[in-house]
PDB file of C-alpha atoms in Angstrom:
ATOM      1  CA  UNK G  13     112.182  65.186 169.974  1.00 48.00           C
ATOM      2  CA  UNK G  14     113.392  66.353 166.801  1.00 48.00           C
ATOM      3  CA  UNK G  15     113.378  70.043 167.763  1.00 48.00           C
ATOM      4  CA  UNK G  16     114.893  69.125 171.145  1.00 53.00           C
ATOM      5  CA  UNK G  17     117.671  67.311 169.698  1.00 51.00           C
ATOM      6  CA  UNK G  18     118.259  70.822 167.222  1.00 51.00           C
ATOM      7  CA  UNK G  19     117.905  72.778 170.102  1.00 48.00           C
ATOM      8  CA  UNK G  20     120.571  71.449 172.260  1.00 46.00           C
ATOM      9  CA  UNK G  21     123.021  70.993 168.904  1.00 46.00           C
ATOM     10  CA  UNK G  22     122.818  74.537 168.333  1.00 46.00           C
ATOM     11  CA  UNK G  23     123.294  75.044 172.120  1.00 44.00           C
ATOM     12  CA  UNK G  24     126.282  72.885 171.882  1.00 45.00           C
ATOM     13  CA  UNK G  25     127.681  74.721 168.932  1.00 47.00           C
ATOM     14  CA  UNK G  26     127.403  78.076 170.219  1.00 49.00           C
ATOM     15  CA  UNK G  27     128.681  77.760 173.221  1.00 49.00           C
ATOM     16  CA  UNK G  28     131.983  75.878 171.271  1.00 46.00           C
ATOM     17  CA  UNK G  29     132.366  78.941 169.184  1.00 42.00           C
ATOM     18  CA  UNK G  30     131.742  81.139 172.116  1.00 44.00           C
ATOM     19  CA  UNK G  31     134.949  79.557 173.961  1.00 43.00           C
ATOM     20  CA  UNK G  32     137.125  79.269 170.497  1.00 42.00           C
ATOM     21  CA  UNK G  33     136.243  83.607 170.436  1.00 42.00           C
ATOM     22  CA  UNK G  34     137.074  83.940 174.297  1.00 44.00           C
ATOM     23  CA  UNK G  35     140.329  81.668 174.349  1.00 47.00           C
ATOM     24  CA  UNK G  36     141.326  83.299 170.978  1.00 49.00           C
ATOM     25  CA  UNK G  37     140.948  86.827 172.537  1.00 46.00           C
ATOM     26  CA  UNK G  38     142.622  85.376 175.392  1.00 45.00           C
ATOM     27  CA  UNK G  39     145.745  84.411 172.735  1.00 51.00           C
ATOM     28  CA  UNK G  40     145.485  87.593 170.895  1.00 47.00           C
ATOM     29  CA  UNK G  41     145.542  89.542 174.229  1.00 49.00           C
ATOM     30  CA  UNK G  42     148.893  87.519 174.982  1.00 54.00           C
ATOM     31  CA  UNK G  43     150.321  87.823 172.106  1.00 45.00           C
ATOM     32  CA  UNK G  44     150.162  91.831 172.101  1.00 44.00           C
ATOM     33  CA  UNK G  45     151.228  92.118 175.733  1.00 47.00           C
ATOM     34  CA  UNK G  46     154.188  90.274 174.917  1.00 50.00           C
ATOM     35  CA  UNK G  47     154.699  92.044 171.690  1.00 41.00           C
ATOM     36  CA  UNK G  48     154.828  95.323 173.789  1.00 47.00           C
ATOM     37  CA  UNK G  49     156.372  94.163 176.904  1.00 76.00           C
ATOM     38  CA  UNK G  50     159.824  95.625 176.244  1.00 94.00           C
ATOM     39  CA  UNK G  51     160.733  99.157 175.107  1.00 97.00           C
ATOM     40  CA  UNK G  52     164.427  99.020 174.482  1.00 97.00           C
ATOM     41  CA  UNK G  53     167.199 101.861 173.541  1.00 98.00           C
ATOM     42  CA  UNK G  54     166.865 103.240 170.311  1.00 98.00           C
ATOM     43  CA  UNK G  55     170.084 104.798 168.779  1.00 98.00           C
ATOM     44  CA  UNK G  56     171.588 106.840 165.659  1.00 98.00           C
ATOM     45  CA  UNK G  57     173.952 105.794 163.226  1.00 97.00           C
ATOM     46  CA  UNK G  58     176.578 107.553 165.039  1.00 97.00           C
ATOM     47  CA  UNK G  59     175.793 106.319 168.777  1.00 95.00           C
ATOM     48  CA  UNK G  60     173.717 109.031 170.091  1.00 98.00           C
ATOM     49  CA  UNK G  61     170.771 107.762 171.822  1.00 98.00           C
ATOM     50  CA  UNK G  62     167.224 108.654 170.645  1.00 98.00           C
ATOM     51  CA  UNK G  63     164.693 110.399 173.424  1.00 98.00           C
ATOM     52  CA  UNK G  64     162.336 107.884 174.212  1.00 98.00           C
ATOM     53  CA  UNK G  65     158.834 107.697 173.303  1.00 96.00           C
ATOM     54  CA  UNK G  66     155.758 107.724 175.431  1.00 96.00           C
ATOM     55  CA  UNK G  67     157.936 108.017 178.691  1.00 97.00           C
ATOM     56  CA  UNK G  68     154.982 109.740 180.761  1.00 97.00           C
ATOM     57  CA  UNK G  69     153.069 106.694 179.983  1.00 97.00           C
ATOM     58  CA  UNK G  70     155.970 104.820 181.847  1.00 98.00           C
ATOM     59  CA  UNK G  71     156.228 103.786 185.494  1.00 98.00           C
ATOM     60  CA  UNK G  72     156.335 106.538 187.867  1.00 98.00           C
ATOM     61  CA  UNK G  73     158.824 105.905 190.640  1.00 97.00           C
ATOM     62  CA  UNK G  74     159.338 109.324 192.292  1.00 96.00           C
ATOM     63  CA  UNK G  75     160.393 113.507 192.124  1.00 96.00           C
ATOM     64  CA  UNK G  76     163.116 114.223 193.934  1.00 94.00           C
ATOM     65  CA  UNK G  77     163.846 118.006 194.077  1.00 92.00           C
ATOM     66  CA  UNK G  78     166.677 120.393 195.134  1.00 87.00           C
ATOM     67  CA  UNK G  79     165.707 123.738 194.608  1.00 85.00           C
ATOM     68  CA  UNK G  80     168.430 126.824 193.637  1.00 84.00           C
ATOM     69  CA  UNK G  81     166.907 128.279 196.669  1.00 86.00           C
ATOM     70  CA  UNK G  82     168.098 125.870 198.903  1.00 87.00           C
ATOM     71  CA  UNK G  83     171.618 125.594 197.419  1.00 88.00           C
ATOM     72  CA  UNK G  84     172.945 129.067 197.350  1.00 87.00           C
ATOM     73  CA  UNK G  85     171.181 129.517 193.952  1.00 85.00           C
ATOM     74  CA  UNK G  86     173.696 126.895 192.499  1.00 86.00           C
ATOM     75  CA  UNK G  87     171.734 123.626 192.447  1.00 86.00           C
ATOM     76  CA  UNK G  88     173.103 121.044 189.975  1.00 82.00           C
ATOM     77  CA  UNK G  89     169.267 120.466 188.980  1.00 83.00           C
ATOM     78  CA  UNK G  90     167.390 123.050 190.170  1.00 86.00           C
ATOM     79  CA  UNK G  91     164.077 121.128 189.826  1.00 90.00           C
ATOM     80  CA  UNK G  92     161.995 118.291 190.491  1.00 95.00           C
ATOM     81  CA  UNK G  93     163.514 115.073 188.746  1.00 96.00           C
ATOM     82  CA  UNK G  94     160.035 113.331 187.696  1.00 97.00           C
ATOM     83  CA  UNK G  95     161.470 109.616 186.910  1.00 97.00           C
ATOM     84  CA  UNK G  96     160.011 107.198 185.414  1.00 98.00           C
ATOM     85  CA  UNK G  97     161.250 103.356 184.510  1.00 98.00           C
ATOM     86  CA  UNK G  98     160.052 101.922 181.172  1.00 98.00           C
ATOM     87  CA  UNK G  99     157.595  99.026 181.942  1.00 97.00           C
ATOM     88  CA  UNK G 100     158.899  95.672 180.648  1.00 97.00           C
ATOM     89  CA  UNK G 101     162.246  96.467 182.945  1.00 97.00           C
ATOM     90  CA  UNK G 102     160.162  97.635 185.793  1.00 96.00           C
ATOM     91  CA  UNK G 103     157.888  93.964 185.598  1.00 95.00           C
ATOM     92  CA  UNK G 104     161.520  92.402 185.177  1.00 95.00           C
ATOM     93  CA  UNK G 105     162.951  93.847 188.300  1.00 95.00           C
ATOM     94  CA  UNK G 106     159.707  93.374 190.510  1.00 94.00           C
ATOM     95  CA  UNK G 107     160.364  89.508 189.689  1.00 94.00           C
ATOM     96  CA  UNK G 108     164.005  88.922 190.043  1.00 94.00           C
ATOM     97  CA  UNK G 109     164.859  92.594 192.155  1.00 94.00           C
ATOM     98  CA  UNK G 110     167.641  93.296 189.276  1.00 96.00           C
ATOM     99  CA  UNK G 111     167.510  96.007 186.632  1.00 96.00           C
ATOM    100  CA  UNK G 112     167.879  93.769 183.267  1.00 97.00           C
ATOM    101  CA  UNK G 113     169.732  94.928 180.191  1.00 98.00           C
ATOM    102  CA  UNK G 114     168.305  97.248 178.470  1.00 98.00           C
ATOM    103  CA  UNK G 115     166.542  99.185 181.246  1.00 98.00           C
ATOM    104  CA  UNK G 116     166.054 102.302 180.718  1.00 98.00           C
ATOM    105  CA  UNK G 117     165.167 105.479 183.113  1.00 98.00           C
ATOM    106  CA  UNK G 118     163.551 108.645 182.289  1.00 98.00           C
ATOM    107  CA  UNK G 119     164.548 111.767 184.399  1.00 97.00           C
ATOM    108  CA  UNK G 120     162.026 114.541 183.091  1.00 97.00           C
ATOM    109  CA  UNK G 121     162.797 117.905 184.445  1.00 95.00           C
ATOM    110  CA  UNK G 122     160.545 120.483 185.781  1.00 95.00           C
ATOM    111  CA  UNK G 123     160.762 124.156 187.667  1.00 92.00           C
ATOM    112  CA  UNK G 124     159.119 125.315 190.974  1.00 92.00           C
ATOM    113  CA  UNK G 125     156.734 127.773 190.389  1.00 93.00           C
ATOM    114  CA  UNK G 126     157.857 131.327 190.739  1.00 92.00           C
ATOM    115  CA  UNK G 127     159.435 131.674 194.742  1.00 90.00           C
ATOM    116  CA  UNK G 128     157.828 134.138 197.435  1.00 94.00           C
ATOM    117  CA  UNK G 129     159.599 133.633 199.913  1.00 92.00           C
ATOM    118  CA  UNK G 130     163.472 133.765 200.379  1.00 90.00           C
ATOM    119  CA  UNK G 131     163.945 129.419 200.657  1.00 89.00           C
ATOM    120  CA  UNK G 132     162.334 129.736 197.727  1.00 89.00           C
ATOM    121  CA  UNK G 133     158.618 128.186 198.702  1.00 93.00           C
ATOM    122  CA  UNK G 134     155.661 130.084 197.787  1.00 94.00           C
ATOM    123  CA  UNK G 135     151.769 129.691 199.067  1.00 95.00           C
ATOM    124  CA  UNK G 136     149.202 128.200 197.492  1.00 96.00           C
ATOM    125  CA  UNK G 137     145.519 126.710 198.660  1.00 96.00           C
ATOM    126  CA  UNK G 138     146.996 123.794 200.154  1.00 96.00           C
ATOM    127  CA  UNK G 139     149.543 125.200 201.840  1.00 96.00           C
ATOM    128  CA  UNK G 140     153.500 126.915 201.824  1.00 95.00           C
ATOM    129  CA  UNK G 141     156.218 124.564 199.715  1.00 94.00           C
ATOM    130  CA  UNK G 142     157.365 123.794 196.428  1.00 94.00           C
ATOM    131  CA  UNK G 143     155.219 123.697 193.614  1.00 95.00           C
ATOM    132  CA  UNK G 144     155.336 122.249 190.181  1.00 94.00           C
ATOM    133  CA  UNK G 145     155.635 124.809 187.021  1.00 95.00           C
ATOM    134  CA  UNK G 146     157.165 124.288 183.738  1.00 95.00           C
ATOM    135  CA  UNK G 147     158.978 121.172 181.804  1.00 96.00           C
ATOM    136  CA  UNK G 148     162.645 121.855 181.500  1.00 94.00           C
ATOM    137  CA  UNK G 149     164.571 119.287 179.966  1.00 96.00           C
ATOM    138  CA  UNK G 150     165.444 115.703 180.398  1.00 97.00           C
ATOM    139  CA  UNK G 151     168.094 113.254 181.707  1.00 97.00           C
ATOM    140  CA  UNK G 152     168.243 109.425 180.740  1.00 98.00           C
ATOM    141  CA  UNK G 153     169.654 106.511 181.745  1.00 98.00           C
ATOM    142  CA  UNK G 154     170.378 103.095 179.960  1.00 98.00           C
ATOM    143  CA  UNK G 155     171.744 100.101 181.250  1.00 98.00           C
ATOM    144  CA  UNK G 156     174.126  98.266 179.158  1.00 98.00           C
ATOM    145  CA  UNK G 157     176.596  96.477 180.300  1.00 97.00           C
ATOM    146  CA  UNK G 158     178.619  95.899 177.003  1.00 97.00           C
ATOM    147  CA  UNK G 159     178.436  99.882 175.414  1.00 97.00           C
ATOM    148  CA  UNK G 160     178.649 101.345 178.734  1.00 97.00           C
ATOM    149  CA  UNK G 161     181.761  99.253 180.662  1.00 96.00           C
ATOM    150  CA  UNK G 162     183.618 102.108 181.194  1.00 95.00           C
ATOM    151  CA  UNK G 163     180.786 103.227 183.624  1.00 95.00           C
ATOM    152  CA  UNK G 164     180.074 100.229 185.548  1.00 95.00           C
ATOM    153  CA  UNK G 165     176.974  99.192 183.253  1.00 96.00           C
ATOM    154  CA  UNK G 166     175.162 102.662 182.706  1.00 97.00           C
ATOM    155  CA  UNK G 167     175.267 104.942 179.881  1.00 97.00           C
ATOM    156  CA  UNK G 168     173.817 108.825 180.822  1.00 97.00           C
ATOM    157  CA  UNK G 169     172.751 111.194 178.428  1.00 98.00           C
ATOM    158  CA  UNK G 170     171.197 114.373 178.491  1.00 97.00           C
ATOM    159  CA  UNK G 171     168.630 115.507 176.387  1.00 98.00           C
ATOM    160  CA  UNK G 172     168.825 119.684 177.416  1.00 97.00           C
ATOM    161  CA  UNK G 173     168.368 121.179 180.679  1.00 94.00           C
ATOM    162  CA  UNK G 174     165.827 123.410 178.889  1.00 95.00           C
ATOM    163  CA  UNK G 175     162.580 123.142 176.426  1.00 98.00           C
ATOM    164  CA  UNK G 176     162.530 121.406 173.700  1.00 98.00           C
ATOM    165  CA  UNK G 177     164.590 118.409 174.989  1.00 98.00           C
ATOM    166  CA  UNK G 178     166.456 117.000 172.194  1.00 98.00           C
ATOM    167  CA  UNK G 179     165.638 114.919 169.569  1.00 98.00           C
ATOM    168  CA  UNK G 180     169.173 112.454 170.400  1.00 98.00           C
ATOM    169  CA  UNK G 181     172.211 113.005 172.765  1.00 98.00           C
ATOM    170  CA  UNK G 182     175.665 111.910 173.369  1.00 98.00           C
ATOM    171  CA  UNK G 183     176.827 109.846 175.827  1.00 97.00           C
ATOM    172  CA  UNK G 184     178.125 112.053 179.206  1.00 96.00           C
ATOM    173  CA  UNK G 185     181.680 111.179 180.151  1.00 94.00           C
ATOM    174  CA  UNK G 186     182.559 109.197 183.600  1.00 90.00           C
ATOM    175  CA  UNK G 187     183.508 112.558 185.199  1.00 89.00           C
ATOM    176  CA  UNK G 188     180.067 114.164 184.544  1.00 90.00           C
ATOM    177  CA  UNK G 189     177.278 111.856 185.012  1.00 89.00           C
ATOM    178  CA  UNK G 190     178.776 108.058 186.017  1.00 90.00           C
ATOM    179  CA  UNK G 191     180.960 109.347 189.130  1.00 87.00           C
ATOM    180  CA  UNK G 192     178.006 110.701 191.112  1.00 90.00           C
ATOM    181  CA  UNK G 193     175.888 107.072 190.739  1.00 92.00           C
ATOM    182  CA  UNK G 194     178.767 105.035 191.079  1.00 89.00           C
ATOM    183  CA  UNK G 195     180.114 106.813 194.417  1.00 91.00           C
ATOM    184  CA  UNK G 196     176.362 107.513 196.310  1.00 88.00           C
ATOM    185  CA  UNK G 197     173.488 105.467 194.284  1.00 90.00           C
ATOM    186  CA  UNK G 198     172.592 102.760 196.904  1.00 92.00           C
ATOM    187  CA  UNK G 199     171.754  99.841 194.126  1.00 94.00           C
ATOM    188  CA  UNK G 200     173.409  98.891 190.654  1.00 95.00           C
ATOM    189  CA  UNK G 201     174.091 102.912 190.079  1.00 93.00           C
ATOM    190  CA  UNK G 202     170.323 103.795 190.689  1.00 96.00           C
ATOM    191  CA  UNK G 203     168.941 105.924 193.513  1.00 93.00           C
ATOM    192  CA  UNK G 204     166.888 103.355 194.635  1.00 94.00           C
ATOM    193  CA  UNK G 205     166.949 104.927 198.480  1.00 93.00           C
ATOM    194  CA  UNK G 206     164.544 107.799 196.705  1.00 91.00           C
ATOM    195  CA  UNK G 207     162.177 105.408 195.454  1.00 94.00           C
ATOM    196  CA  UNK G 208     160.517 103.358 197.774  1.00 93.00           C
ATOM    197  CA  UNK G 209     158.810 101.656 194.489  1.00 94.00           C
ATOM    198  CA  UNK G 210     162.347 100.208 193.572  1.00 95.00           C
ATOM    199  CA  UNK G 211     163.642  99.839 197.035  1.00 91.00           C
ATOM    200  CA  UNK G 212     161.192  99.057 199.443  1.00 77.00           C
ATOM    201  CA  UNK G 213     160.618  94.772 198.989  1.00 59.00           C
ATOM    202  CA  UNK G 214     156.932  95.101 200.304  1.00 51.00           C
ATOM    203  CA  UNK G 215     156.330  97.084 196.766  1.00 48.00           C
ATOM    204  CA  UNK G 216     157.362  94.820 194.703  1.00 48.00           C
TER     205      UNK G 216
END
């Protein structure tokens, strides 16, 4: 009886410090979600915003692209716009369908491979279009309604339209940057109509 009664107690015990571990893990885990659920703005002394870290580990929301060859070789962005929302924003916005403060998106540029034909396409194993070559540059986005009134909310910066993007940038006047969202962007100054992630309600 006596080495039943030992038996079970140390059955008891364990199992006790087995749940403390998994509910403390459980706390832990919370604790450094929460910890990293926002990545906000990060700025100079002198206003210019910082290029954001870890952006390709953000959410990827869609690549819009508008070739030279397809614009009389005068395409505004003559590339693919890879953007990408940071996370906590994007988890924000799936809950309440509003960017928050603070929200910032990541417009990495990047070239077509080398054209073969005159609309610019070329043909590879899967087929003729547009393919993916090198990075070149970087456009971002911040939402914040205070620093940016001027422009409805939004601040736009660019960080080169060629490699390396820059270390910080300046924010873009009204007349080159703001204009363009605030006349055609379908929601809050975004493109959402390009991203079905941001604008289709089934997605969210």
């Amino acid at each position: 009886m006596r080495m039943g009664t030992q038996a079970a107690a140390a059955v008891i015990a364990g199992s006790a410090v087995a749940t403390i571990l998994f509910f403390g893990s459980l706390k832990d885990g919370n604790a450094q979600t929460q910890a990293r659920a926002r990545y906000l703005p990060e700025y100079a002394a002198d206003g210019q915003l910082l290029l954001p870290k870890n952006f390709h580990e953000w959410v990827y929301v869609g690549s819009p692209l508008t070739p030279n060859a397809l614009n009389g070789g005068q395409a505004g962005f003559p590339e693919f716009h890879n953007v990408y929302i940071e996370p906590g924003a994007y988890e924000i916005y799936k809950k309440t369908g509003e960017f928050p403060e603070g929200t910032i998106f990541f417009k990495e540029l990047q070239l077509t491979l080398t054209q073969e034909n005159p609309d610019g396409s070329r043909t590879e194993a899967s087929g003729r279009g547009y393919f993916p070559g090198k990075w070149n540059g970087a456009d971002v986005t911040v939402k914040d309604s205070k620093r940016f009134a001027d422009t409805n909310g939004w601040g736009y910066f660019n960080f080169n339209h060629h490699e390396p993007k820059a270390a910080m940038a300046k924010v873009k006047a009204k007349d080159e940057c703001a204009y363009c969202h605030i006349a055609n962007a379908k929601k809050d100054e975004v493109w959402t109509q390009f991203y079905p992630l941001l604008d289709n309600k089934d997605a969210r």
